[in-house]
mmCIF file of C-alpha atoms in Angstrom:
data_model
loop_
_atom_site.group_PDB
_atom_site.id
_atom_site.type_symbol
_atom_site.label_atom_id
_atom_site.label_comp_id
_atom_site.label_asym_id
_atom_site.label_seq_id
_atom_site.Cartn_x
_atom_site.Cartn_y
_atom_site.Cartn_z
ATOM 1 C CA UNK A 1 47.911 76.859 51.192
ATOM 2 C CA UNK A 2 48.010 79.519 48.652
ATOM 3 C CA UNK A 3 50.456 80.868 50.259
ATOM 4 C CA UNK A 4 53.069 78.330 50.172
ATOM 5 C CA UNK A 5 52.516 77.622 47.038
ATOM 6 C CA UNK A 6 53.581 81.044 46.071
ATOM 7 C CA UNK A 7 56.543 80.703 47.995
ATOM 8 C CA UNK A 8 57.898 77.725 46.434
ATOM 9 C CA UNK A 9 56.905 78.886 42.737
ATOM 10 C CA UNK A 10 59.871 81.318 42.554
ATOM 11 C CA UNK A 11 63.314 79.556 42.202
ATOM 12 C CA UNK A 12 65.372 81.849 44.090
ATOM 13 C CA UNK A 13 63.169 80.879 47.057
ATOM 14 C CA UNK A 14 63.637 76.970 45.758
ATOM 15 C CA UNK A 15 67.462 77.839 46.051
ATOM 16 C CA UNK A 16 66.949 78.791 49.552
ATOM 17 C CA UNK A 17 65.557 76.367 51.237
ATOM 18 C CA UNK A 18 67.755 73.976 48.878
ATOM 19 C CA UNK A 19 70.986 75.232 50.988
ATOM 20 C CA UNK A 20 68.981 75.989 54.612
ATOM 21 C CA UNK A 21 68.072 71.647 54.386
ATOM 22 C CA UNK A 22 71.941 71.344 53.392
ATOM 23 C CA UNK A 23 72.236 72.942 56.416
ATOM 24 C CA UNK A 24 70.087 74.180 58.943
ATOM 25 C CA UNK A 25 70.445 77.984 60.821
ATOM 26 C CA UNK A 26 72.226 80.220 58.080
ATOM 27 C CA UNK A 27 72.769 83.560 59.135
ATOM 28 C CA UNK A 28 71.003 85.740 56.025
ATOM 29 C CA UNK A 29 75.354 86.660 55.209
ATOM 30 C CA UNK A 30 75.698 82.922 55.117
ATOM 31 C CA UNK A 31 72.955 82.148 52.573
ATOM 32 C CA UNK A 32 73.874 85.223 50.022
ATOM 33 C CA UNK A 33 76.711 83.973 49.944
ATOM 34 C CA UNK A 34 75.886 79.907 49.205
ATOM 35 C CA UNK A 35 73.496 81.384 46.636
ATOM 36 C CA UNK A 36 75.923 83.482 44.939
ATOM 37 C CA UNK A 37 78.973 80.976 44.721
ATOM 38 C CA UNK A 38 76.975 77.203 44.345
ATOM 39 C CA UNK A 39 73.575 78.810 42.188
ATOM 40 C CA UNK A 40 75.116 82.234 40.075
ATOM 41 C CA UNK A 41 72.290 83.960 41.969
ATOM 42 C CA UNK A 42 73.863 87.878 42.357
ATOM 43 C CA UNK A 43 70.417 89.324 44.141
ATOM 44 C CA UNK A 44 71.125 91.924 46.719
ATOM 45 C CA UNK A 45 70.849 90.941 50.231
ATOM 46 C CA UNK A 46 67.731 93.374 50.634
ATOM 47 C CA UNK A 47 66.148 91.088 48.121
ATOM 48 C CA UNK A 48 67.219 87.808 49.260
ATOM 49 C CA UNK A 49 65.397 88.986 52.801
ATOM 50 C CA UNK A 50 62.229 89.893 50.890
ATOM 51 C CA UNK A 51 62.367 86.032 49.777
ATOM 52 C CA UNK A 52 63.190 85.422 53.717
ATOM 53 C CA UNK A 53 59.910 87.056 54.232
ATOM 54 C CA UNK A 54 58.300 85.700 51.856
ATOM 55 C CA UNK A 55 59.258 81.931 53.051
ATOM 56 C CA UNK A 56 58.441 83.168 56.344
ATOM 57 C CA UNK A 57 54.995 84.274 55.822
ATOM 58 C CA UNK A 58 54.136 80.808 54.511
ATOM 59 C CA UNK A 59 55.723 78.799 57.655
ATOM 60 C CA UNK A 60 58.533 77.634 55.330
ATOM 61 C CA UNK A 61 61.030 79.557 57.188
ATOM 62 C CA UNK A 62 61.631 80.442 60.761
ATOM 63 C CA UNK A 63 64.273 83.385 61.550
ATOM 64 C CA UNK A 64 65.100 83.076 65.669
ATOM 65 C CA UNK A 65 66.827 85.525 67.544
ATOM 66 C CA UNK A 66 70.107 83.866 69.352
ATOM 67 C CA UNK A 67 71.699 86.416 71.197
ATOM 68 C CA UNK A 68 72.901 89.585 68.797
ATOM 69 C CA UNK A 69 72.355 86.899 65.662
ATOM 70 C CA UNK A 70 69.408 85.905 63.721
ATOM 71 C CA UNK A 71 69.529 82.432 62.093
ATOM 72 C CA UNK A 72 67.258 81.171 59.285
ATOM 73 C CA UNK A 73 65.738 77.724 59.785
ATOM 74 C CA UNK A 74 63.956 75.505 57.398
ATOM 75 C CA UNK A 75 60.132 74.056 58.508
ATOM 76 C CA UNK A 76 58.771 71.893 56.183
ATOM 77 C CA UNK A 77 55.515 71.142 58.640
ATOM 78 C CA UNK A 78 53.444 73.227 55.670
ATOM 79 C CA UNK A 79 54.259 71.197 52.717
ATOM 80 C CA UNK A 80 52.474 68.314 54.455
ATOM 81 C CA UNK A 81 49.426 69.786 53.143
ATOM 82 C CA UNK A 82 50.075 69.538 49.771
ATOM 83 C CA UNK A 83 50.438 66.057 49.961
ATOM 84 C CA UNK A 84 47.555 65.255 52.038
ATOM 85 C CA UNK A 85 45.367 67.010 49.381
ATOM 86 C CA UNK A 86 47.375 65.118 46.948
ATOM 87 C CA UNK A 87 48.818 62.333 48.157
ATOM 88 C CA UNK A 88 51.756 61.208 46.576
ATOM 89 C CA UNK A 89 50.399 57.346 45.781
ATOM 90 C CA UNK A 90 47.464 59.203 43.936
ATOM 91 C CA UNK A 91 44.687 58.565 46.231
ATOM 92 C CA UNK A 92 43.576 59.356 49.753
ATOM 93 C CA UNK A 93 44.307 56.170 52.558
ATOM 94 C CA UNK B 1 99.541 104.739 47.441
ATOM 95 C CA UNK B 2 99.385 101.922 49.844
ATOM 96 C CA UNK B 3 97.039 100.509 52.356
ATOM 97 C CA UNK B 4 98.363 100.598 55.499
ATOM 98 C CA UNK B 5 96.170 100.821 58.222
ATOM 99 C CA UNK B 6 92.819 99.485 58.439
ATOM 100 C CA UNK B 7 90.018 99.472 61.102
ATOM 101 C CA UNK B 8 87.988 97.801 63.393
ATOM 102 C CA UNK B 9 85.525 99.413 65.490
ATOM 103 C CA UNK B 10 86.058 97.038 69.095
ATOM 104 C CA UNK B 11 83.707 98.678 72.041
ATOM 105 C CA UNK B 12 87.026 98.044 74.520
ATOM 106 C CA UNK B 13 90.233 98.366 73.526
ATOM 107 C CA UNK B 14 91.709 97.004 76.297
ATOM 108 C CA UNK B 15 89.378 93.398 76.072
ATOM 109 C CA UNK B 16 90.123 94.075 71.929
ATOM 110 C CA UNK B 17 93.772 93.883 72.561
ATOM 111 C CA UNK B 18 93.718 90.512 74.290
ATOM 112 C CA UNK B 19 91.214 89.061 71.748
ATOM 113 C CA UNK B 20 93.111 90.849 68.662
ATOM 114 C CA UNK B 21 97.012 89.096 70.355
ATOM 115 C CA UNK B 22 96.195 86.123 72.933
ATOM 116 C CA UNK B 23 93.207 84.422 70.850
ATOM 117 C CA UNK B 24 93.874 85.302 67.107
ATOM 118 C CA UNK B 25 97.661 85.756 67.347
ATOM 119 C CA UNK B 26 98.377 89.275 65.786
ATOM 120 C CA UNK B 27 101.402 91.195 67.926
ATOM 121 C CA UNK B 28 100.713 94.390 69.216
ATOM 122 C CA UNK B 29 103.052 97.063 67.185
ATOM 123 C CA UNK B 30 101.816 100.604 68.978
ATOM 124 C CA UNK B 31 100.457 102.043 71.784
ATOM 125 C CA UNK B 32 100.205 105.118 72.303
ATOM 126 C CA UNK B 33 98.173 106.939 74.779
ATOM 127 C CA UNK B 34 95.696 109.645 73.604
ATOM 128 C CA UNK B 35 93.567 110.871 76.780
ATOM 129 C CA UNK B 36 90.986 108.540 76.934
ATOM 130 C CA UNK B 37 91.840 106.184 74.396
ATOM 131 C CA UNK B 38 94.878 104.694 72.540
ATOM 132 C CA UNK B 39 96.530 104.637 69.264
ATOM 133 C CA UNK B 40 96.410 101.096 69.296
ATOM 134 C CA UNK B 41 97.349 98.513 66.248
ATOM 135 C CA UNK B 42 98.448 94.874 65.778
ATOM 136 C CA UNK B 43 99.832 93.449 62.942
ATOM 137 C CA UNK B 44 100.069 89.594 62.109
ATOM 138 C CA UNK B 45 103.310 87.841 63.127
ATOM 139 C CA UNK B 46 103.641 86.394 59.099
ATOM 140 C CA UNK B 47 103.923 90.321 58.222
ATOM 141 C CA UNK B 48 105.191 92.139 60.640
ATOM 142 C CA UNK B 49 105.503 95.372 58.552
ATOM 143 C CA UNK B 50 102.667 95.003 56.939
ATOM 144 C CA UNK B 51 98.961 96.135 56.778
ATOM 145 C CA UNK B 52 98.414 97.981 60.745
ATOM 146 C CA UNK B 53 94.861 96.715 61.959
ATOM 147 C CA UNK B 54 93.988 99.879 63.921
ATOM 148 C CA UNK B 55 91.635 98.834 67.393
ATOM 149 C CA UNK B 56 89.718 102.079 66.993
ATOM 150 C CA UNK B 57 87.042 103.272 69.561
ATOM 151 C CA UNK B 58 83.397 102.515 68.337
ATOM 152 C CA UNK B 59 82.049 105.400 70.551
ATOM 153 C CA UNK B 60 80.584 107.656 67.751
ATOM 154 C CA UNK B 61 76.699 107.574 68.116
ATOM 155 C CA UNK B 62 76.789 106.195 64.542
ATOM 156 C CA UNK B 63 78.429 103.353 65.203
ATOM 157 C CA UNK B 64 77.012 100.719 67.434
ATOM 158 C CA UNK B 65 73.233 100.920 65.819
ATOM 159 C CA UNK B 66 75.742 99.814 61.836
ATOM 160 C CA UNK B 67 77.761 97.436 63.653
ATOM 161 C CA UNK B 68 74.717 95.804 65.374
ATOM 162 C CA UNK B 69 72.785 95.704 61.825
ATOM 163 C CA UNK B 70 75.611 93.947 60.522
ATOM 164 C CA UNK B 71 76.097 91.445 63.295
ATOM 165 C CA UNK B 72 72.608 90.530 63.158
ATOM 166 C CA UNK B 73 72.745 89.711 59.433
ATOM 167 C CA UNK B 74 75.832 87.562 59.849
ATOM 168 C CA UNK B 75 77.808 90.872 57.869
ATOM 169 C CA UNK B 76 81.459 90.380 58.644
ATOM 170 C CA UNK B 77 82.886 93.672 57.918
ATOM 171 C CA UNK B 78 86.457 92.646 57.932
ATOM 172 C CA UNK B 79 88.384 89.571 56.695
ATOM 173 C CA UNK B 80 91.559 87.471 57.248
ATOM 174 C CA UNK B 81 93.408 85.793 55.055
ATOM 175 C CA UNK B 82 94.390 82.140 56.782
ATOM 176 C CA UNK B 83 96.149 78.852 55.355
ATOM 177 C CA UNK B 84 93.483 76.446 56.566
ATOM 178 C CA UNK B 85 89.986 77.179 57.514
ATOM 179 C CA UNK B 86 89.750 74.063 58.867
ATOM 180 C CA UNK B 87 92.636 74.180 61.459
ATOM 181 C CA UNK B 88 91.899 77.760 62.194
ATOM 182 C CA UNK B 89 87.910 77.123 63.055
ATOM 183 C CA UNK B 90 88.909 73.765 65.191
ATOM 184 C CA UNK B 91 91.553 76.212 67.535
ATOM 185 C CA UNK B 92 89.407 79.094 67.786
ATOM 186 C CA UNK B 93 86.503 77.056 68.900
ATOM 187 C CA UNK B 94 88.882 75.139 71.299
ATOM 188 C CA UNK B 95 89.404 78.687 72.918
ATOM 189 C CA UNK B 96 85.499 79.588 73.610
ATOM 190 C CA UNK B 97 85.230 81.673 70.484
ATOM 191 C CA UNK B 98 81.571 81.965 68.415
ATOM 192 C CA UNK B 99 81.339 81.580 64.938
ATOM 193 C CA UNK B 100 78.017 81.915 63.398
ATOM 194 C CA UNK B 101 78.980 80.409 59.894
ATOM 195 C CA UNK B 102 81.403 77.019 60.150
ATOM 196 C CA UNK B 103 83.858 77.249 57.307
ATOM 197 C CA UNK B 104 81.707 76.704 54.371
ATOM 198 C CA UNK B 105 83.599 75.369 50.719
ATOM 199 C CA UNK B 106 82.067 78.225 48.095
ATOM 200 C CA UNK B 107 84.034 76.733 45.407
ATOM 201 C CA UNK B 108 86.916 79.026 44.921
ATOM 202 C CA UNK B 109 87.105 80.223 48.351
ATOM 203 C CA UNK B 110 86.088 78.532 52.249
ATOM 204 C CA UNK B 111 84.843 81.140 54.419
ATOM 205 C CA UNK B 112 83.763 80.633 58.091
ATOM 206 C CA UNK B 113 82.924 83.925 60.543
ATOM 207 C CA UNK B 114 83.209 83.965 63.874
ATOM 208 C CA UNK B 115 82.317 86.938 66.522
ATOM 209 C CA UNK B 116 85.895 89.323 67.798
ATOM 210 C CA UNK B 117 83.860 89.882 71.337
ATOM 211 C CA UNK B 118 83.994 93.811 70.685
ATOM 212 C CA UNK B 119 80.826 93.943 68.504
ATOM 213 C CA UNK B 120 82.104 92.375 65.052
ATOM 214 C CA UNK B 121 81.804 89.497 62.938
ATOM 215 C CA UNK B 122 85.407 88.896 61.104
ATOM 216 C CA UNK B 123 85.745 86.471 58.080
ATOM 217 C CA UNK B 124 88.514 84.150 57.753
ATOM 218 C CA UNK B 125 89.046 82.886 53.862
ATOM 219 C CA UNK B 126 91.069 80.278 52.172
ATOM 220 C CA UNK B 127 91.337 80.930 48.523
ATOM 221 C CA UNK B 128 91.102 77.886 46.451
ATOM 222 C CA UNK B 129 93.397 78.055 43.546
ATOM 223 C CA UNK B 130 94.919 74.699 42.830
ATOM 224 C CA UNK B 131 91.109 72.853 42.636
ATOM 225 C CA UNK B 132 89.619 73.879 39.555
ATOM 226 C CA UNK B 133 92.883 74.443 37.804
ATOM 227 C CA UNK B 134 94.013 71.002 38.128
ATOM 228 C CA UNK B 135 90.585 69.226 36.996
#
């Protein structure tokens, strides 16, 4: 889980997957620009994929191929882990 | 100085043309034949002798490896200026066209991009003025 833990430590990557669960399937265009206007976040777009791939590597984030497109989708399946080590009530059921 | 021409690079002119007039609207203004392609522009009905949008050939080696880089980002390379996001996303979807970004409210501006069917993404934008001025 180290890895997504990394991922989510950085708060451009935060900012991310804030807007992809706003809404789901963002071209990479489509989320520069959300994270420009809504969070004052001017990072290239080169950079804003190196967060993509980032997100990616830790199962946050899925990028699928629809036709000539590529859309960004947000998986939260990994962060169940963190709460099954730590449940959220404070102890294990 | 003056802008008076711009481009797209559309991988048929011919399917361009009816895309560029029937679907968006814009009015053909020349034609001109040049061997094995055209001199072809359109310009948009509310300006008429305005800004030429030139439906240039995309053949150049160069080109179709940039425009497909840019389409696979979501990059729209060229924008439109329209009254209402809104209204124009709900008739172009009504005639079959893709957009791979629904008009999205960026605070001073809504944006949506849909695909031209020649290889490009095009942006339509609404500035917001009135909004923040009045609050």
């Amino acid at each position: 889980m180290d890895d997504v833990c990394q991922a989510i430590a950085d708060a451009t990557r935060r900012a991310i997957l804030d807007e992809l669960v706003q809404r789901d399937g963002q071209t990479l265009f489509e989320l520069c620009g959300r994270l420009t206007m809504k969070h004052g976040i001017g990072s290239s777009r080169q950079a804003i994929s190196q967060h993509l791939e980032v997100l990616e590597a830790a199962g946050l984030v899925i990028a699928k191929r629809e036709g000539r497109y590529k859309f960004h989708w947000f998986n939260g399946e990994p962060l169940k882990a963190i709460t099954r080590r730590w449940p959220a009530n404070g102890r294990r059921s | 100085m003056r802008i008076n021409l711009s481009s797209v690079l559309v991988d048929d002119q011919a399917k361009a043309l009816r895309f560029y007039t029937e679907t968006l609207g814009f009015q053909k203004k020349h034609d001109i034949p040049l061997g094995e392609h055209r001199w072809l522009t359109v310009v948009s009905p509310e300006d008429p002798d305005g800004t030429e949008l030139v439906l240039e050939p995309d053949e150049h080696p160069a080109v179709k490896p940039f425009k497909s880089a840019l389409v696979e980002d979501g990059i729209p390379f060229t924008s439109f200026a329209v009254k209402d996001v809104m209204a124009e996303h709900k008739r172009l979807e009504a005639l079959g066209v893709r957009f791979t970004q629904p008009p999205t409210d960026l605070g001073t501006v809504i944006t949506a991009v849909f695909d031209d069917t020649c290889g490009n993404l095009i942006q339509i934008a609404q500035e917001i003025h009135t909004r923040k001025e009045k609050s």
